[in-house]
Coordinates of C-alpha atoms in Angstrom, one line a residue:
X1 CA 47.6 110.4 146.3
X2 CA 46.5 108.5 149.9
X3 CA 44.6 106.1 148.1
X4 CA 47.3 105.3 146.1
X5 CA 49.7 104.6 148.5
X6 CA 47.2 103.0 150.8
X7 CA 46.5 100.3 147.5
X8 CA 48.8 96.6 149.1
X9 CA 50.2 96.5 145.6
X10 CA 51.9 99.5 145.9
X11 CA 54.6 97.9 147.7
X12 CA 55.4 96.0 145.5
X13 CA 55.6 98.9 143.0
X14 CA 58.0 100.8 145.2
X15 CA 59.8 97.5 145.3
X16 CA 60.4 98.1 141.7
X17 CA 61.5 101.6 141.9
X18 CA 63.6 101.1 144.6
X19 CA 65.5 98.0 142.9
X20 CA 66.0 99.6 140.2
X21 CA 67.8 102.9 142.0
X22 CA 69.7 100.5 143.3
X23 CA 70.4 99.1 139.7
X24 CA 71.6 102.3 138.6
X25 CA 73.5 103.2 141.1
X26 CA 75.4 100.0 140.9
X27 CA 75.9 100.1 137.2
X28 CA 77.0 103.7 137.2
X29 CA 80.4 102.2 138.5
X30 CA 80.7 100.3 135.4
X31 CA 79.1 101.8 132.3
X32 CA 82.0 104.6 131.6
X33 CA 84.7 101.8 131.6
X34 CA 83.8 100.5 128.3
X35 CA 83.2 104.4 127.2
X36 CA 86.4 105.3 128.4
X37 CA 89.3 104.9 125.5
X38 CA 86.6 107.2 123.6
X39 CA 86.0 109.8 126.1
X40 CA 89.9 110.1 126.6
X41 CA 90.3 110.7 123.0
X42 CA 87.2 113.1 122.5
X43 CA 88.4 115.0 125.7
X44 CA 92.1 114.9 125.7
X45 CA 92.4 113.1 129.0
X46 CA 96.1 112.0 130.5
X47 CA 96.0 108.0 131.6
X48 CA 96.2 109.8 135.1
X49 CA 93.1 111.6 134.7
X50 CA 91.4 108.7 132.7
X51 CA 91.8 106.8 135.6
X52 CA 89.7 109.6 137.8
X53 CA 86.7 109.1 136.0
X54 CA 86.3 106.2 137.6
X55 CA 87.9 106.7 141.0
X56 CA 85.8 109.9 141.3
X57 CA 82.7 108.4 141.5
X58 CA 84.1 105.5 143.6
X59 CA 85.6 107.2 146.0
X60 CA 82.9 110.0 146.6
X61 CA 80.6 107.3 147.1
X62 CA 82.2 105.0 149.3
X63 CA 83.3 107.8 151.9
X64 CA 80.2 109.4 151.9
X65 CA 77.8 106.4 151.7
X66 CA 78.0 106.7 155.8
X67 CA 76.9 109.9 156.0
X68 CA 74.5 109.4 153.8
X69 CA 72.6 106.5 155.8
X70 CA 72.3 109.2 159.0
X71 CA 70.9 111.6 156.8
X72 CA 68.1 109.3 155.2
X73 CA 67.5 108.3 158.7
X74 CA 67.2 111.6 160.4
X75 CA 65.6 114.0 157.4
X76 CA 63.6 111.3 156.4
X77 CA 64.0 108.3 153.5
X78 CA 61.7 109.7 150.8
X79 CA 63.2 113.0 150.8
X80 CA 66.3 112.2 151.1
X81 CA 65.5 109.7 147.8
X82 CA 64.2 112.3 146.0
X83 CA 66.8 114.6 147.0
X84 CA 69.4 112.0 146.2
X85 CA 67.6 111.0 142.4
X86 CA 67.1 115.0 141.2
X87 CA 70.9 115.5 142.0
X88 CA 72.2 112.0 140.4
X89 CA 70.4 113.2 137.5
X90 CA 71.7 116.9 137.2
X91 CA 75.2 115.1 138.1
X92 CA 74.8 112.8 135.0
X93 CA 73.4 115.8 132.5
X94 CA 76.4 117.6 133.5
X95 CA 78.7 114.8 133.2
X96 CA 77.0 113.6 129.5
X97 CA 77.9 117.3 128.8
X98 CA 81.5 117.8 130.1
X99 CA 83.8 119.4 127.8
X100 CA 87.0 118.6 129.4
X101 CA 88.5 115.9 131.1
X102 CA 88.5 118.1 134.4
X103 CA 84.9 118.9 134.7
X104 CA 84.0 115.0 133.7
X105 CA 85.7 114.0 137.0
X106 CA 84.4 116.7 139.1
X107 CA 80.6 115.9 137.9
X108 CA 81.5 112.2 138.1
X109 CA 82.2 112.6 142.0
X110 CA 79.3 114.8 142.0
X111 CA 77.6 111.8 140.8
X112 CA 78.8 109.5 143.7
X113 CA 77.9 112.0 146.1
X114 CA 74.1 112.2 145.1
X115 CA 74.3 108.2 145.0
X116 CA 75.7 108.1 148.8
X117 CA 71.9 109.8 149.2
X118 CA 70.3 107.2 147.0
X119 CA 71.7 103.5 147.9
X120 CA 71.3 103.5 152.1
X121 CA 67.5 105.6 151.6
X122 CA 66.6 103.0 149.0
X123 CA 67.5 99.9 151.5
X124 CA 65.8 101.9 154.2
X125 CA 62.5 102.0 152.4
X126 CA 63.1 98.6 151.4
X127 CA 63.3 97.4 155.0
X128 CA 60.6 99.5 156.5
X129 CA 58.4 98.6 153.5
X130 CA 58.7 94.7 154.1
X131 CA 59.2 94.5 158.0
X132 CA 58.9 90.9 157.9
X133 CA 57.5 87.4 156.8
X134 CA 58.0 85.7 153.4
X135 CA 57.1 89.2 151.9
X136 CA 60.4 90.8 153.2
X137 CA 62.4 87.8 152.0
X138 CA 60.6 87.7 148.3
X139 CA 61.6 91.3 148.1
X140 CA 65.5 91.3 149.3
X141 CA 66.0 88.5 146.7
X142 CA 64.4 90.8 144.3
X143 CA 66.4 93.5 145.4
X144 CA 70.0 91.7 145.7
X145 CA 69.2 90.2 142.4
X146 CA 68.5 93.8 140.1
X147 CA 71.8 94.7 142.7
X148 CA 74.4 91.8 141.8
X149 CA 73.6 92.1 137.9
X150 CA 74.3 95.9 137.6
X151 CA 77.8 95.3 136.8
X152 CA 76.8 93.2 134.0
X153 CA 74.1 95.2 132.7
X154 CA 76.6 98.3 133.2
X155 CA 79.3 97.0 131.3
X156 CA 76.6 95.5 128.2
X157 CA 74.5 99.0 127.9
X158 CA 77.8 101.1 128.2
X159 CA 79.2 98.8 125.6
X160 CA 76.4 99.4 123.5
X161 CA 75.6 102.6 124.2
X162 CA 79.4 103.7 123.0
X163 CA 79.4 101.4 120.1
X164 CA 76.0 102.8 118.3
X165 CA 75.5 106.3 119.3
X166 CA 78.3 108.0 121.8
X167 CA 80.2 107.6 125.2
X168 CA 78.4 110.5 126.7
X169 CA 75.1 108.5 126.3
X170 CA 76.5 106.1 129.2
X171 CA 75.9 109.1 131.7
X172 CA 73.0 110.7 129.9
X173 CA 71.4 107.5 129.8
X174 CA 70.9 108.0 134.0
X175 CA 68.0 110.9 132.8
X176 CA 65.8 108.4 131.5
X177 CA 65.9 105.9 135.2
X178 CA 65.8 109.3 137.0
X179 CA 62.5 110.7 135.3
X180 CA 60.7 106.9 136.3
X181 CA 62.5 107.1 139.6
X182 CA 61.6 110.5 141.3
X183 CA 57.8 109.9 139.3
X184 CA 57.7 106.8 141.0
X185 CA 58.8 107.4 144.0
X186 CA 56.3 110.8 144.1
X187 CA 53.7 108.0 143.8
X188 CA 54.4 104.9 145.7
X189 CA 56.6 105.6 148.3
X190 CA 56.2 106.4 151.8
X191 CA 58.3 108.6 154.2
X192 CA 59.7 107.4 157.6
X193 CA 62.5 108.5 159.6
X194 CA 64.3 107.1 162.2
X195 CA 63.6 108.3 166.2
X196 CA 65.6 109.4 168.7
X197 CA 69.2 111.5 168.5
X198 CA 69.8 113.3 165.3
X199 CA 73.3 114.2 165.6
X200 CA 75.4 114.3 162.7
X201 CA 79.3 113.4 163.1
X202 CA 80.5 116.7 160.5
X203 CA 84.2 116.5 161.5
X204 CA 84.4 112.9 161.1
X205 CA 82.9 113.4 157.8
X206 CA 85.6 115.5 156.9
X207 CA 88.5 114.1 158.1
X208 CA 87.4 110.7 156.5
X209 CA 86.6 112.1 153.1
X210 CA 89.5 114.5 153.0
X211 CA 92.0 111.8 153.9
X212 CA 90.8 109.1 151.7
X213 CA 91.1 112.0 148.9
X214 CA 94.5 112.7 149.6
X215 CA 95.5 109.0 150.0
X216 CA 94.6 108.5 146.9
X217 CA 95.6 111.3 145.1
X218 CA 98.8 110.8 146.7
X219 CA 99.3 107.4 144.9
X220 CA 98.1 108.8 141.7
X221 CA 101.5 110.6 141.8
X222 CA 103.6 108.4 142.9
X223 CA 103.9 107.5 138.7
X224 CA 105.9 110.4 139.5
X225 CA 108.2 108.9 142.1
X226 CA 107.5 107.7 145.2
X227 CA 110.0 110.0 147.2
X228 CA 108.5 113.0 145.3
X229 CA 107.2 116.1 147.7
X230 CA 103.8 115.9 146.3
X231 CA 103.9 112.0 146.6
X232 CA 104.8 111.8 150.3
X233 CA 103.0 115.3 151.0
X234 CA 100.0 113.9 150.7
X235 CA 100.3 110.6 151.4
X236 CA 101.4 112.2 154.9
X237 CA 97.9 114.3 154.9
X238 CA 96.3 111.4 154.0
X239 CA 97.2 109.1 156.9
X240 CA 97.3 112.4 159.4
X241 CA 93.6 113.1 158.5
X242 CA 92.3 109.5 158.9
X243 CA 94.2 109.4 162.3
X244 CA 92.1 112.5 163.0
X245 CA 89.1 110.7 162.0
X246 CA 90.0 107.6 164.6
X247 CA 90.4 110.1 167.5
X248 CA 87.3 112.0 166.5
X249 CA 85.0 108.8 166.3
X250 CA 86.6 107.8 169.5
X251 CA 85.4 111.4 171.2
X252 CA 82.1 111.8 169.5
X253 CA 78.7 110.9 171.5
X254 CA 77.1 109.5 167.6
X255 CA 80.1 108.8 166.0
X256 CA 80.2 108.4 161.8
X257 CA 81.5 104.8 162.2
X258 CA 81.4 103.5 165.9
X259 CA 85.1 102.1 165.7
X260 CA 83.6 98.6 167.5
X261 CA 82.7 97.6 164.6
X262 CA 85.5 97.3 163.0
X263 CA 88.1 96.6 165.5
X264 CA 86.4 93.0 166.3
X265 CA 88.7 90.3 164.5
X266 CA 86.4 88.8 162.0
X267 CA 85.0 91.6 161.2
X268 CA 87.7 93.6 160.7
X269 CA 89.4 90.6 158.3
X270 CA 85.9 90.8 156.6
X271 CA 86.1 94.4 155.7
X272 CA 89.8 94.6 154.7
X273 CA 89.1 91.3 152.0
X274 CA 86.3 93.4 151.0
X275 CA 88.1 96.3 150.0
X276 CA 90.6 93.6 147.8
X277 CA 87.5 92.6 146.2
X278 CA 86.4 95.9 145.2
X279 CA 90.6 96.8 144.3
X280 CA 90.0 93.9 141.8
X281 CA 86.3 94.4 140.5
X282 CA 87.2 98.1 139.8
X283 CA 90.9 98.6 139.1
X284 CA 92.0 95.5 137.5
X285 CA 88.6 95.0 135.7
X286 CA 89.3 98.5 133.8
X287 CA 92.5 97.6 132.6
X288 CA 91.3 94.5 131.2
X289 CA 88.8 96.8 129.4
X290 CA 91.2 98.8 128.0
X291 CA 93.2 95.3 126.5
X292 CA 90.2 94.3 124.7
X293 CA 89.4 97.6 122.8
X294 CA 92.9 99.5 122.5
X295 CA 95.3 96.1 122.0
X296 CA 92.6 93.6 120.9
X297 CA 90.9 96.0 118.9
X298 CA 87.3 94.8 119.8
X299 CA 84.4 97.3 119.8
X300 CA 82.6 98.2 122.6
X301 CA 80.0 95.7 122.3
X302 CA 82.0 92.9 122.1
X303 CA 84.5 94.6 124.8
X304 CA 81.3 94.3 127.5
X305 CA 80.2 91.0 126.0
X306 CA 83.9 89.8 126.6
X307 CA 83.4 90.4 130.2
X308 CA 80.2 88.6 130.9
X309 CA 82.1 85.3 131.4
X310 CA 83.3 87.0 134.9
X311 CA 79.5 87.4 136.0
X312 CA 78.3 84.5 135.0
X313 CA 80.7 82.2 136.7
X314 CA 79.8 84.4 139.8
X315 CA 76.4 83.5 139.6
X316 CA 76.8 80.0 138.6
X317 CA 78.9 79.0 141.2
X318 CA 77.1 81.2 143.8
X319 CA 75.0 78.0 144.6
X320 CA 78.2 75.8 145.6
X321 CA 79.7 78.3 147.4
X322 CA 76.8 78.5 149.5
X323 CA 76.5 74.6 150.0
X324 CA 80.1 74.8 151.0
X325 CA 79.7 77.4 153.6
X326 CA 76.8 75.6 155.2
X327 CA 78.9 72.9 154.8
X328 CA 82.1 73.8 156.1
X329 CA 81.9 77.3 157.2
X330 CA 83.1 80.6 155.8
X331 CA 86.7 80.0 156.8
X332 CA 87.7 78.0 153.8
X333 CA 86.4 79.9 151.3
X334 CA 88.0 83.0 152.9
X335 CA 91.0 81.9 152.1
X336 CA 90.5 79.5 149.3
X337 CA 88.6 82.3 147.2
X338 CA 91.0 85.0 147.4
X339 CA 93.8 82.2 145.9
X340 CA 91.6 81.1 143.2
X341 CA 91.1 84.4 142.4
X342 CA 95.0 85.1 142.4
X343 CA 95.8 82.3 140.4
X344 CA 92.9 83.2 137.1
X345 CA 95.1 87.2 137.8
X346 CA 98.1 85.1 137.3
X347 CA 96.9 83.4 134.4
X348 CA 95.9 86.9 132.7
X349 CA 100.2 87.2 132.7
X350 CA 100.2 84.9 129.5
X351 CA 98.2 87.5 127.2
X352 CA 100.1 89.3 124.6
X353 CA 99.2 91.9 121.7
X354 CA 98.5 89.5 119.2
X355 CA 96.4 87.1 121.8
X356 CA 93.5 85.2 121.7
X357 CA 90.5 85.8 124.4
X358 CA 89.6 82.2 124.3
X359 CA 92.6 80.9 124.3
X360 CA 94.6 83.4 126.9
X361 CA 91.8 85.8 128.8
X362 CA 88.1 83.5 128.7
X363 CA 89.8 80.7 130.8
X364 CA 90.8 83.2 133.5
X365 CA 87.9 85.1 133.6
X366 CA 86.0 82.1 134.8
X367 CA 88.1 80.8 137.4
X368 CA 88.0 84.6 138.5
X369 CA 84.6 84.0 138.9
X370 CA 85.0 81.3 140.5
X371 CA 87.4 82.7 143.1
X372 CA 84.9 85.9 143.9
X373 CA 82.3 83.8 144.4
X374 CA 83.1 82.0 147.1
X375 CA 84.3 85.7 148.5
X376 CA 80.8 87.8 147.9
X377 CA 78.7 84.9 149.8
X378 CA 80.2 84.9 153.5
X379 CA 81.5 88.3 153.4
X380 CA 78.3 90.1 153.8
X381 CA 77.5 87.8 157.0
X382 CA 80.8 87.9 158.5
X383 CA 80.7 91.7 158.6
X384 CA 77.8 90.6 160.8
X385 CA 79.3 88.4 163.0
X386 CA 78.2 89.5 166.6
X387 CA 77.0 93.0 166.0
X388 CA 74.9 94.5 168.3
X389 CA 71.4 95.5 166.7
X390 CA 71.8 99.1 166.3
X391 CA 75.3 98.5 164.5
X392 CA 74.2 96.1 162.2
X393 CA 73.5 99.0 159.8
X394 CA 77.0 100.6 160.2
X395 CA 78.4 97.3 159.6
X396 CA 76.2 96.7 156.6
X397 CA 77.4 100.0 155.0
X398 CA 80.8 99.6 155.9
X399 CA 81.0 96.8 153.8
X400 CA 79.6 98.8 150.9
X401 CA 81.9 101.2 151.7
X402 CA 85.3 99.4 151.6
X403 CA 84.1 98.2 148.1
X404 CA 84.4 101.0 146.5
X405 CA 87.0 102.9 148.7
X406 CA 89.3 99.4 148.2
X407 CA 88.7 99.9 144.6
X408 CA 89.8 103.4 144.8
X409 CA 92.6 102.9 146.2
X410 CA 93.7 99.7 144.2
X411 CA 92.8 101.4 141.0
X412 CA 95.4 104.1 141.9
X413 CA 97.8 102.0 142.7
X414 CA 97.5 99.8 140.0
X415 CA 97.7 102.8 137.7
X416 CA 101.4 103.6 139.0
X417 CA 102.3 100.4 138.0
X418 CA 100.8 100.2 134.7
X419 CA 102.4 103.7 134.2
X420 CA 105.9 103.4 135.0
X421 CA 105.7 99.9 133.7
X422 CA 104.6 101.3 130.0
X423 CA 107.0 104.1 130.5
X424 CA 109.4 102.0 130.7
X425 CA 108.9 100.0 127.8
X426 CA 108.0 103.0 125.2
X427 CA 112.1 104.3 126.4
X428 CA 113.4 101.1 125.7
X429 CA 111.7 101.5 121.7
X430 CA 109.2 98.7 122.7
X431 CA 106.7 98.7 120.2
X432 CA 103.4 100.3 121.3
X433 CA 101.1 97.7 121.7
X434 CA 103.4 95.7 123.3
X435 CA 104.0 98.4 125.7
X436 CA 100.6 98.3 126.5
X437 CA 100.0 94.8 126.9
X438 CA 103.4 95.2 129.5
X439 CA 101.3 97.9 131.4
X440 CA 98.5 96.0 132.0
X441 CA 100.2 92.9 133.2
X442 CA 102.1 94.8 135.7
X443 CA 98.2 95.8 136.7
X444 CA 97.0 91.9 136.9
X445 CA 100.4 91.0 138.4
X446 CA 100.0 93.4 141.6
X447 CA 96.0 92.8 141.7
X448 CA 97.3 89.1 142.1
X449 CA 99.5 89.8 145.1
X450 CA 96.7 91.5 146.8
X451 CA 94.3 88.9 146.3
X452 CA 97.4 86.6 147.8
X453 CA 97.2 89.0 150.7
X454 CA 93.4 88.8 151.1
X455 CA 94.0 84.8 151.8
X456 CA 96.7 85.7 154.4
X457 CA 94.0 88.2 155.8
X458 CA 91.3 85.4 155.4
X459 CA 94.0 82.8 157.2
X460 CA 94.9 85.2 159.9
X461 CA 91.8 86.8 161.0
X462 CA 88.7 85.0 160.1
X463 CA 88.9 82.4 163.1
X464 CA 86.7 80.4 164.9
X465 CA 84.3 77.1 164.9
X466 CA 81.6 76.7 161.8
X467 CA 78.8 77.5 164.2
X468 CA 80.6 80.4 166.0
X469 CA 80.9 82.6 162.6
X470 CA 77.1 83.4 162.2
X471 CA 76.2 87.1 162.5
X472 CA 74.6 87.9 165.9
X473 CA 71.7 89.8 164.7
X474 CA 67.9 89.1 164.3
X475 CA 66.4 89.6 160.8
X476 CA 63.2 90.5 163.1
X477 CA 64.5 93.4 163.8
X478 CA 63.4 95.5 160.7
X479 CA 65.6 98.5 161.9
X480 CA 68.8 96.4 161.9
X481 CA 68.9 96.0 158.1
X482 CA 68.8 99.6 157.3
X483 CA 72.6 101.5 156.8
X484 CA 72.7 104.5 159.5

């Protein structure tokens, strides 16, 4: 086994197992959305709970992904990788298996709790295993590359997957990646750990996971009524817990999240136009799913196919985005993106249940592109921006964080609209589809007004000269890329 790992190409094997955890745990987010109309008919699920298959898994994730960075770096990365791949893969069997729509949300935010493990070990190794030098910079281009096409490649496989054997292949699928992963990483990877204090922040875990919970579970009723008891009860919970959570991190000697890090201005804008990006790459993203299969009556295939567009213009326009903010500076596409990508949510108000996706949903999509484009570039470095070295890993999880908490939350909210919205329409004897199509425009509609917000954020907050908004931090450092 030492001579093995002791072989120089074995890094760049671990490379490849660690890029493509990273892969699955990216993709995971997106596979079930094509499956879903399927697994709610199999299963029997409400919209409401529909809606928790995905949250689930986004929301464990996101609030855990923290802790999850101090445990890889304190009980070490390779067992907290292996750890983190065995349980993902039990999570997934159980999931594939799930005979009501219950237990398939409770294993699905089993899932995102095993991948909390997985993503900040796998970037740990990644940084430890290229320190520095072109090596290190081949690799995270490798690495962000298997990352930004998961999406994709989640929303193709789950679309095929679905269409030629069964939706619960999109979970059970994960066995296959976890056998090569944990073999792999038995093989090729090497442990490391972080020195010094080892203290873990518990309550703060708590109180964050708990309240984001209830937050969210308290706009999943407000389809209810928003002056319910339930409703405000725990929207009330909610907030009281995460104000908990700010006066624990402020007490703590190791705190979760050292609240520095996102109190600083550009930052903090940063982070909250993060979490719009992930409120409109998970929530309104779904509902466009649903369009294409239960109104448009495409198949699953052609429903993940539909949504390529989206990535591609991302990646295509990547380039000039980033020759714009060398250019100009992040400001301007902090603001400009998040209005580009209002206006292609505005355009998605024209479709109707007889439409035509060239005609009413392609042009959209690639403007939407367009407009998260110039977002995903800067964001990552302004979440930088003057960070001390030893928060530079916070930060960088944060960031990951907000994604999929923002998206959490959005998809909630939007879910309340599309809800009362279809409601609506079905009392009034609107035809079904119709209905539908109603419901989901409500959805684009408010994902467009917090995309309009974003640019006020991006306007308001992200201040400063060209050569001023840099991140602080030197890539030397090999300990200052790794999430704590």
């Amino acid at each position: 086994m030492s001579k093995i790992l002791d072989k120089p190409s074995t890094r760049w094997w671990a490379l490849a197992v660690l890029a493509m955890t990273q892969l699955v745990v990216v993709l995971d987010t997106m596979i079930v959305t094509i499956a879903l109309p399927q697994a709610q008919a199999d299963l029997g699920m409400t919209d409401t709970q529909r809606q928790w298959v995905v949250t689930a898994y986004a929301l464990a994730f996101g609030a855990l992904l923290l802790l999850g960075g101090r445990i890889a770096d304190y009980w070490g990365r390779k067992r907290t990788f292996m750890v983190g791949m065995f349980g993902f893969g039990a999570a997934s069997l159980w999931a594939g298996l799930s005979q009501s729509g219950m237990e398939l949300i409770i294993a699905r935010g089993v899932q995102g709790a095993f991948a909390a493990l997985l993503a900040p070990a796998a970037l740990a190794m990644l940084t430890v295993t290229f320190p520095h030098g072109k090596e290190r910079n081949t690799a995270f281009a490798i690495f962000g590359t298997v990352a930004g096409s998961g999406a994709a490649i989640g929303l193709i496989l789950g679309g095929v997957l679905t269409e030629f054997t069964d939706w619960r292949w999109c979970l059970l699928v994960n066995i296959f990646f976890v056998i090569i992963g944990l073999v792999g990483g038995a093989l090729v990877l090497r442990e490391s750990k972080a020195e010094g204090g080892n203290r873990y922040d518990i309550w703060g875990t708590i109180t964050v996971t708990l309240g984001l919970g209830s937050l969210v579970y308290g706009f999943t009723l407000a389809e209810h009524g928003w002056g319910s008891i339930d409703t405000v009860g725990f929207l009330v919970l909610g907030v009281g817990l995460l104000v908990a959570f700010v006066l624990i991190e402020l007490k703590v000697a190791q705190p979760l999240l050292p609240l520095r890090v996102i109190l600083h201005r550009v930052r903090g804008g940063a982070i909250l136009i993060q979490a719009a990006n992930g409120a409109v790459m998970i929530g309104a993203i779904l509902y466009l799913a649903f369009y294409f299969q239960i109104v448009l009556g495409m198949g699953p295939l052609m429903a993940g196919l539909a949504n390529l567009a989206m990535t591609i213009a991302i990646m295509a326009f990547s380039p000039v985005t980033t020759k714009i903010l060398n250019r100009f500076g992040p400001r301007p596409l902090m603001i400009v993106g998040p209005l580009v990508s209002a206006a292609a949510l505005f355009m998605l108000l024209g479709i109707t249940p007889d439409g035509n996706y060239f005609i009413q949903v392609l042009p959209a999509l690639i403007v939407l592109g367009v407009g998260l484009s110039m977002l995903f570039v800067p964001v990552q470095n302004l979440a930088l921006l003057n960070v001390e070295n030893h928060d530079a890993g916070v930060a960088s999880a944060v960031v990951n964080s907000v994604f999929h908490i923002g998206g959490s939350i959005g998809l909630a909210v939007f879910t309340v609209f599309y809800s009362s919205t279809f409601a609506g329409a079905i009392a009034t004897g609107t035809p079904e589809l119709t209905a539908f199509t109603d419901g989901y425009k409500a959805v684009f509609l408010a994902a467009a007004i917090t995309m309009v917000a974003a640019s006020v954020i991006g306007f308001s907050f992200i201040r400063g000269k060209k050569e001023e908004l840099n991140p602080a931090w030197d890539e030397a450092e090999p300990e200052a890329a790794i999430l704590h």
